[in-house]
XYZ file of C-alpha atoms in Angstrom:
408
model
C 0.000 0.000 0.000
C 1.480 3.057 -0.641
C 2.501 5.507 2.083
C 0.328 9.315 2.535
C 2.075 12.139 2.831
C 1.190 12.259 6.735
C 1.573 16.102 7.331
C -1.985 16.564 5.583
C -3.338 14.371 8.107
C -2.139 17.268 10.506
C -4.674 19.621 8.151
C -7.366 20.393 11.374
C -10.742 20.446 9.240
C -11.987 20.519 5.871
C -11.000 23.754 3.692
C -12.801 26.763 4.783
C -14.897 27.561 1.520
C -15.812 23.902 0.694
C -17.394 23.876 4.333
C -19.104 26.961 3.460
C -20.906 25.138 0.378
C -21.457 22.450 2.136
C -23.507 23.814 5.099
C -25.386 26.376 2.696
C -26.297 23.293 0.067
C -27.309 21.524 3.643
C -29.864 24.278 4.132
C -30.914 25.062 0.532
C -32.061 21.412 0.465
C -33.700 21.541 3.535
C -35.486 25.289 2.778
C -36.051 25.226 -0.985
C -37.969 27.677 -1.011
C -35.387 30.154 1.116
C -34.161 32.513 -1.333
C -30.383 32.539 -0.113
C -27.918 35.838 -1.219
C -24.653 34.716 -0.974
C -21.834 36.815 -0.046
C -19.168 34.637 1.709
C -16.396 33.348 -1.131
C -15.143 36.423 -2.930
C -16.311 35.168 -6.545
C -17.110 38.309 -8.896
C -20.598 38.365 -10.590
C -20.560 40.897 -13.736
C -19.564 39.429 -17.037
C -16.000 40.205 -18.511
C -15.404 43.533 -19.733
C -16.165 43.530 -23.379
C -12.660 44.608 -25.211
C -11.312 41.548 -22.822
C -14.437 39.627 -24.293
C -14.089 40.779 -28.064
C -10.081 40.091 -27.832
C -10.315 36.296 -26.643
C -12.932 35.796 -29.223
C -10.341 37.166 -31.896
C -7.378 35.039 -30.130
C -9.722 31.816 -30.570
C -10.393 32.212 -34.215
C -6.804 32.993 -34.860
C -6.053 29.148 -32.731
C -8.469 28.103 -35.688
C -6.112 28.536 -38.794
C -2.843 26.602 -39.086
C -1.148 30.163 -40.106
C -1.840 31.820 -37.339
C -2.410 28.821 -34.440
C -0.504 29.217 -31.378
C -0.104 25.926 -29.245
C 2.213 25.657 -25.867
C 2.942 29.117 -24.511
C 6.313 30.603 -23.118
C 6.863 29.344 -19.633
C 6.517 32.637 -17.782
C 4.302 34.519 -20.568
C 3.875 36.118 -24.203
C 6.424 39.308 -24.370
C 3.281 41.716 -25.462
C 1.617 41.008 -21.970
C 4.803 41.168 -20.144
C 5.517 43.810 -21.520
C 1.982 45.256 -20.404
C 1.986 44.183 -17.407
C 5.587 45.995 -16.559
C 4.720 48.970 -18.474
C 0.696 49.458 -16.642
C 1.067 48.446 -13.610
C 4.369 49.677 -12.792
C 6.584 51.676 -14.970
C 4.114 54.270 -15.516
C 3.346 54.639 -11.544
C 7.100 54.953 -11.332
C 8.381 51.559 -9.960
C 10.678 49.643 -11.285
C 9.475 46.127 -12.672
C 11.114 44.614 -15.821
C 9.171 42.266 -18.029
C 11.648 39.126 -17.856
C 10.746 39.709 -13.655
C 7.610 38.716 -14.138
C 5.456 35.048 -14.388
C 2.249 34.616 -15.553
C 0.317 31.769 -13.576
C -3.060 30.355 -13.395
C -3.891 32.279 -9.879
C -2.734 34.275 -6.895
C -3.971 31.373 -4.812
C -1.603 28.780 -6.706
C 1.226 31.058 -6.565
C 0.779 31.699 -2.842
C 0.810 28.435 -1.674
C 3.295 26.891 -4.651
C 5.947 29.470 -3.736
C 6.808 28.127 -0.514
C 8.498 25.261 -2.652
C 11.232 27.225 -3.536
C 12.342 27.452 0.145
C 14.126 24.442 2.874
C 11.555 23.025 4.754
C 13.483 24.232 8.473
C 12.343 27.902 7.458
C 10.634 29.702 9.801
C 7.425 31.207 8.391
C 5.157 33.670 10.528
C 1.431 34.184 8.894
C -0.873 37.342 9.656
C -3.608 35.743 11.731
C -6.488 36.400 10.591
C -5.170 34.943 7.456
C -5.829 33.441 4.015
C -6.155 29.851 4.238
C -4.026 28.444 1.420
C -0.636 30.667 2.785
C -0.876 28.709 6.191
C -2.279 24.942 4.737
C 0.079 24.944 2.192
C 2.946 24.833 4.759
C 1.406 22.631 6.901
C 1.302 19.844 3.610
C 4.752 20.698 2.851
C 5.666 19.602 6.474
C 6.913 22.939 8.032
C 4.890 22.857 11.277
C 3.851 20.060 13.798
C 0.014 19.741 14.796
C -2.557 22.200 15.627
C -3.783 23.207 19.145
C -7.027 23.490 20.021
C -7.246 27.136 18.919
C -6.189 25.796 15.051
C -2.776 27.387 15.269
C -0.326 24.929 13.883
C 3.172 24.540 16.117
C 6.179 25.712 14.356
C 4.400 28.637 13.208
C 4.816 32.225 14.061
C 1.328 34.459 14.015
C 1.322 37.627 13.434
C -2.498 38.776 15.253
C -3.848 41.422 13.838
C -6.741 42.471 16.080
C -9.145 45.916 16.333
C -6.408 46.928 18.693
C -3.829 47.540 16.045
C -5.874 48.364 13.191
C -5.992 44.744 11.754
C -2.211 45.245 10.450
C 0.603 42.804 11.410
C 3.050 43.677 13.849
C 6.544 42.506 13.282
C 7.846 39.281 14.586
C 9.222 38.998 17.836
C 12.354 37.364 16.717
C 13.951 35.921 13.665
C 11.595 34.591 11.041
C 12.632 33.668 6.889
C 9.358 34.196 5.508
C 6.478 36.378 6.125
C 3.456 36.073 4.302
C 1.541 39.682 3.979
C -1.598 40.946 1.929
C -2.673 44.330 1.336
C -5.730 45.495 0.879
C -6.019 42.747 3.322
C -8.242 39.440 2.739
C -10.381 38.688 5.297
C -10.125 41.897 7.358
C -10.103 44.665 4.529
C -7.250 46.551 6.059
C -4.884 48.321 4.306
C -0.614 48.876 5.131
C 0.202 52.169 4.646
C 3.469 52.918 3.509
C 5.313 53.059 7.043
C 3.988 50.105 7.752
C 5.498 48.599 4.392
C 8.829 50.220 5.028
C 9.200 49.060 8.459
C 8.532 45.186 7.219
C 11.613 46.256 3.877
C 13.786 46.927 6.626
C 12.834 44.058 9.371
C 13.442 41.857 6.228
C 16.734 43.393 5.058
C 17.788 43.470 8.526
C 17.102 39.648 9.211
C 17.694 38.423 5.759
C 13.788 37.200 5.515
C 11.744 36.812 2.495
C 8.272 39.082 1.800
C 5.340 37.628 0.415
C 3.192 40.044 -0.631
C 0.003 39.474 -1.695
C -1.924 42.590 -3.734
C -4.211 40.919 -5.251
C -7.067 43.699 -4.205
C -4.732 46.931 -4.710
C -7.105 47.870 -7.513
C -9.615 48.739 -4.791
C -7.232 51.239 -3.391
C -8.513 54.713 -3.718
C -6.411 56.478 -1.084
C -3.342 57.654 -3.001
C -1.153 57.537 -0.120
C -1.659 53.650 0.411
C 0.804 51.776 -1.715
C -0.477 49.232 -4.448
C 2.618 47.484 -4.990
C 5.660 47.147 -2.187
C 8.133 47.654 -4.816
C 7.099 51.361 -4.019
C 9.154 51.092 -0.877
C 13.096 51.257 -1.044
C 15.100 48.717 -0.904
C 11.883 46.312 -0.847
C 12.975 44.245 -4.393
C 16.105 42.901 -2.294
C 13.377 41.340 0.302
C 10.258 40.800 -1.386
C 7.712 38.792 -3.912
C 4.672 40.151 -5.207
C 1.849 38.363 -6.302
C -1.330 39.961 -8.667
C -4.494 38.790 -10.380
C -6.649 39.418 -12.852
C -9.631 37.939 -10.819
C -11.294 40.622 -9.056
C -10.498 43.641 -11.195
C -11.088 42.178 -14.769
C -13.112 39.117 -13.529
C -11.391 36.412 -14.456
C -12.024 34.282 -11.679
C -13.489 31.423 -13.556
C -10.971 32.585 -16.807
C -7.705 32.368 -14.702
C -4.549 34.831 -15.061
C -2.183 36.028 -12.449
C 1.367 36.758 -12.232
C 4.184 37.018 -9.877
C 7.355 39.282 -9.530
C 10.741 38.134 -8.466
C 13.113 41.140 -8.540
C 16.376 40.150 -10.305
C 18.086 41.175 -6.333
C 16.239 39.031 -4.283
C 18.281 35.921 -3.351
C 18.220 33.027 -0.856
C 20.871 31.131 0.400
C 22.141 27.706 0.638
C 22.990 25.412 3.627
C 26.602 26.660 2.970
C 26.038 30.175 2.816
C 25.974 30.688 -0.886
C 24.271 33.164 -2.241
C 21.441 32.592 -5.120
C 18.824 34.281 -7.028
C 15.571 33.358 -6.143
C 14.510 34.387 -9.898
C 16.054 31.632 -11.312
C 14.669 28.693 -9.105
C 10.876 30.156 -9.274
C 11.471 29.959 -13.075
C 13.121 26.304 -12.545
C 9.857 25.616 -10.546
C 7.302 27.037 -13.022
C 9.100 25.870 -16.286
C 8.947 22.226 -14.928
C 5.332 22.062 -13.404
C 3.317 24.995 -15.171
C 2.473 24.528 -18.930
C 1.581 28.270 -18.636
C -1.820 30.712 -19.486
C -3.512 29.861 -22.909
C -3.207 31.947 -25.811
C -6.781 33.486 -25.726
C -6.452 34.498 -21.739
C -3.565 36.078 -22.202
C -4.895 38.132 -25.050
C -8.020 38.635 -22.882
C -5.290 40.295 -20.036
C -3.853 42.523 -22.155
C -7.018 43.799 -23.678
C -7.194 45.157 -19.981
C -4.598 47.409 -21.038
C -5.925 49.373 -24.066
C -7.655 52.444 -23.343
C -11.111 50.804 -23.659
C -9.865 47.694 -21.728
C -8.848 50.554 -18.969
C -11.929 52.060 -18.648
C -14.152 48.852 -18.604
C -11.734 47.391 -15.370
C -12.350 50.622 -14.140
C -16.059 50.651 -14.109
C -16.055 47.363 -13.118
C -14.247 47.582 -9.833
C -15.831 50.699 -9.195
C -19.084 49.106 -9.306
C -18.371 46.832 -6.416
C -16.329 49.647 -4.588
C -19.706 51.421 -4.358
C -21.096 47.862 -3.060
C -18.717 47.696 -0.135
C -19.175 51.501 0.548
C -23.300 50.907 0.648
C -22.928 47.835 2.698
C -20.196 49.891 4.838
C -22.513 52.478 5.978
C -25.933 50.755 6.118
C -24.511 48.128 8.482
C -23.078 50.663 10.709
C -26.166 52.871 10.507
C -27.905 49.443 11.989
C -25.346 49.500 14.367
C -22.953 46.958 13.373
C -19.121 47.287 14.293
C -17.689 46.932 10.623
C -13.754 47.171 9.277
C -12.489 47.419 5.898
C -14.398 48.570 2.945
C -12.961 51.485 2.353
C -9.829 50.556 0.427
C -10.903 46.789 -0.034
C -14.082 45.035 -1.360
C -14.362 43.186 1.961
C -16.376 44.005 5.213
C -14.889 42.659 8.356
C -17.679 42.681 10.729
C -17.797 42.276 14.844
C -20.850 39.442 15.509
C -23.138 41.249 17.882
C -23.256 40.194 21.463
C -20.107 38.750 21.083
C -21.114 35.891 19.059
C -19.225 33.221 17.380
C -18.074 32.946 14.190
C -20.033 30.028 13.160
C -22.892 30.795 15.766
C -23.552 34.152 13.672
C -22.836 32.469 10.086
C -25.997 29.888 10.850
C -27.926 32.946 12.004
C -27.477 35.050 9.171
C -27.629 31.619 7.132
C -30.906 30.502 8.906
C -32.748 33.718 9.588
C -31.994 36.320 7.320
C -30.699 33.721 4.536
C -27.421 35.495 3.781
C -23.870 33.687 3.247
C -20.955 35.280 5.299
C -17.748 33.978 5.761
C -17.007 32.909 9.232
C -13.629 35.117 10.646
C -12.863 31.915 12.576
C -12.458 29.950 8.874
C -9.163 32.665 9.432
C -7.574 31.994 11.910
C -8.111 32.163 15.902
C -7.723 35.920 15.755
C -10.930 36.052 13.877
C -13.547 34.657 15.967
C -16.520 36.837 16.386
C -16.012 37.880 13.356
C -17.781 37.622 9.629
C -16.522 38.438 6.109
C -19.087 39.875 3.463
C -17.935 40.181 0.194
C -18.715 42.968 -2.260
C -19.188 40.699 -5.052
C -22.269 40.477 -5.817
C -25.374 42.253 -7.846
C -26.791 45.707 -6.661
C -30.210 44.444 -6.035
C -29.319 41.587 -3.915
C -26.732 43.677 -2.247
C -29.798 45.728 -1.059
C -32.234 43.137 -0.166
C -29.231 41.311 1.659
C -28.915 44.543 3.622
C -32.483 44.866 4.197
C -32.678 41.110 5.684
C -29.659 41.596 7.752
C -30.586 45.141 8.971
C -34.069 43.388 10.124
C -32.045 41.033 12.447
């Protein structure tokens, strides 16, 4: 019989959002007649903008001709979105990203937990907590921690809480850690690092020769210009740090799939005898060997984003469910809810009244006012009694959700 990998017997319970399904598909069939809104898992609702639409269509007809087919793709990407990508999202902003540092994948979410690959398995890693499943679960099957307590935290791991107290942003580590795992505009909480946050992290890093994992894939929703969008805006921070992006929630390609991470040229790891080498090359290693890369028509789709039409269609589009998190914001706390995030984020990070549980409050809402939420304790043990709405979903059943939950 062949032997299990054993540390994902150490995994504590099912993943989050499959246990989210599972108890709303429990009550659907039990209430057919319930009509349920659902606002938990962050999955985008409007259709793709049309240039991104028009310029797959074109891509697939070209894949239809034998002159101008296109079969596997370059590992990391096609030069012309590269090339976008470097040019959009951070030349013109004014930081510096070259298009050979960057490496188109199927998802933030695979990126973020197939990075950790890269790196020995006696690494130290400290996690935000609240936190996004996959960066702590994806440790825990590579074998970096030892089992969970009671509370879910997994030994071996360093958490980072970020509580009301300290405005849901992670304070540094204590002591020595090698990798850090960080996401701003933050999912669950909605928070956002400002920029002294972000530069005291660049130095923390520099100074303890740690690796940054930054996840932006939100910092489209940023609309205060003095938050960064991308930590390469801080100095020094390409010696210390990965960045990951997606196309998901700004262009809506969560069921079309296109993301991409940067490894700065600079950043380097070491081996067990002290030699230094680029990380650039071994993520590159990794991808080339396991990734057959982003089709031809999804990558022409991505860089449709791009054009001035493509521009202006993200840009409605994200500002459509900015105003849905700003609506939800302010009716919640008009009914007297104690609510986070919003403002620079498409989540809502809400305190359960009466000091509630997690899962107590997600059957209420679930049961009563037939609304999906996202438990905070699915996050971590830093958020119990709290809930996660998402943004992402239709005006009208924004508002009736709102009216239901306001009636509670």
């Amino acid at each position: 019989m062949a032997l299990l990998n054993e540390h994902y017997l150490k995994l504590a319970a099912g993943y989050l959002f499959p246990e989210i399904g599972r108890r709303t598909a429990a009550f659907a069939e039990a209430n057919p007649d319930a009509d349920v809104i659902r606002m938990g898992i962050g999955d985008v609702v409007r259709g793709l903008p049309r240039p991104v639409a028009d310029a797959m269509k074109a891509a697939c007809e070209e894949l239809a001709h034998d002159e101008s087919f296109h079969g596997y793709p370059p590992a990391r990407g096609y030069d012309f979105l590269l090339e976008a990508i470097a040019g959009h999202e951070f030349n013109a902003r004014g930081v510096p990203v070259d298009a050979d540092e960057i490496f188109l994948s199927d998802g933030s979410k695979c990126d973020s937990a197939n990075i950790q690959e890269i790196f020995g398995l006696d690494q130290r890693v400290a996690l935000t907590d609240p936190v996004y499943p996959v960066y702590c679960d994806s440790n825990v099957m590579a074998g970096r921690t030892g089992p969970a307590d009671e509370q879910g935290r997994y030994e071996g791991l360093v958490y980072l809480p970020c509580t009301a107290e300290n405005g849901f942003r992670p304070p540094l580590p204590d002591g020595h850690v090698d990798l850090v795992y960080l996401c701003s505009p933050n999912n669950p909480t909605g928070a956002v690092m400002t920029r002294q946050d972000l530069a005291a992290w660049v130095e923390y890093a520099r100074r303890e020769g740690a690796v940054l994992l930054f996840d932006a894939a939100y910092e489209a929703y940023v609309t205060d210009p003095e938050i960064p969008r991308s930590i390469y805006e801080i100095d020094g921070a390409r010696e210390v740090a990965v960045e990951m992006r997606s196309f998901s929630k700004t262009a809506g390609f969560t069921g079309v799939r296109c993301a991409f991470t940067v490894v700065p040229h600079e950043l380097m790891g070491s081996t067990a005898a002290g030699e230094a080498v680029p990380l650039h090359g071994l993520w590159d290693r990794r991808q080339s060997t396991k990734y057959n890369g982003v089709s031809y028509p999804v990558q022409k789709g991505a860089a449709a984003c791009y054009t001035p039409e493509g521009k202006a269609a993200v840009g409605e589009l994200v500002g459509f469910y900015q105003e849905n998190a700003r609506l939800m914001k302010r009716d919640l706390i008009e009914a007297g809810y104690t609510v986070h995030g919003a403002d620079n984020a498409p989540y809502l990070w809400i305190a359960c009244p009466g000091g509630a549980g997690s899962w107590d409050f997600f059957d209420r809402l679930l049961q009563e006012a037939h609304v999906v939420c996202t438990p905070g304790a699915g996050f971590g043990a830093a958020g119990e009694g709290y809930v996660r709405l998402s943004a992402f979903q239709q005006r009208p059943l924004v508002e009736e959700a709102l009216r239901r939950i306001r009636a509670l």
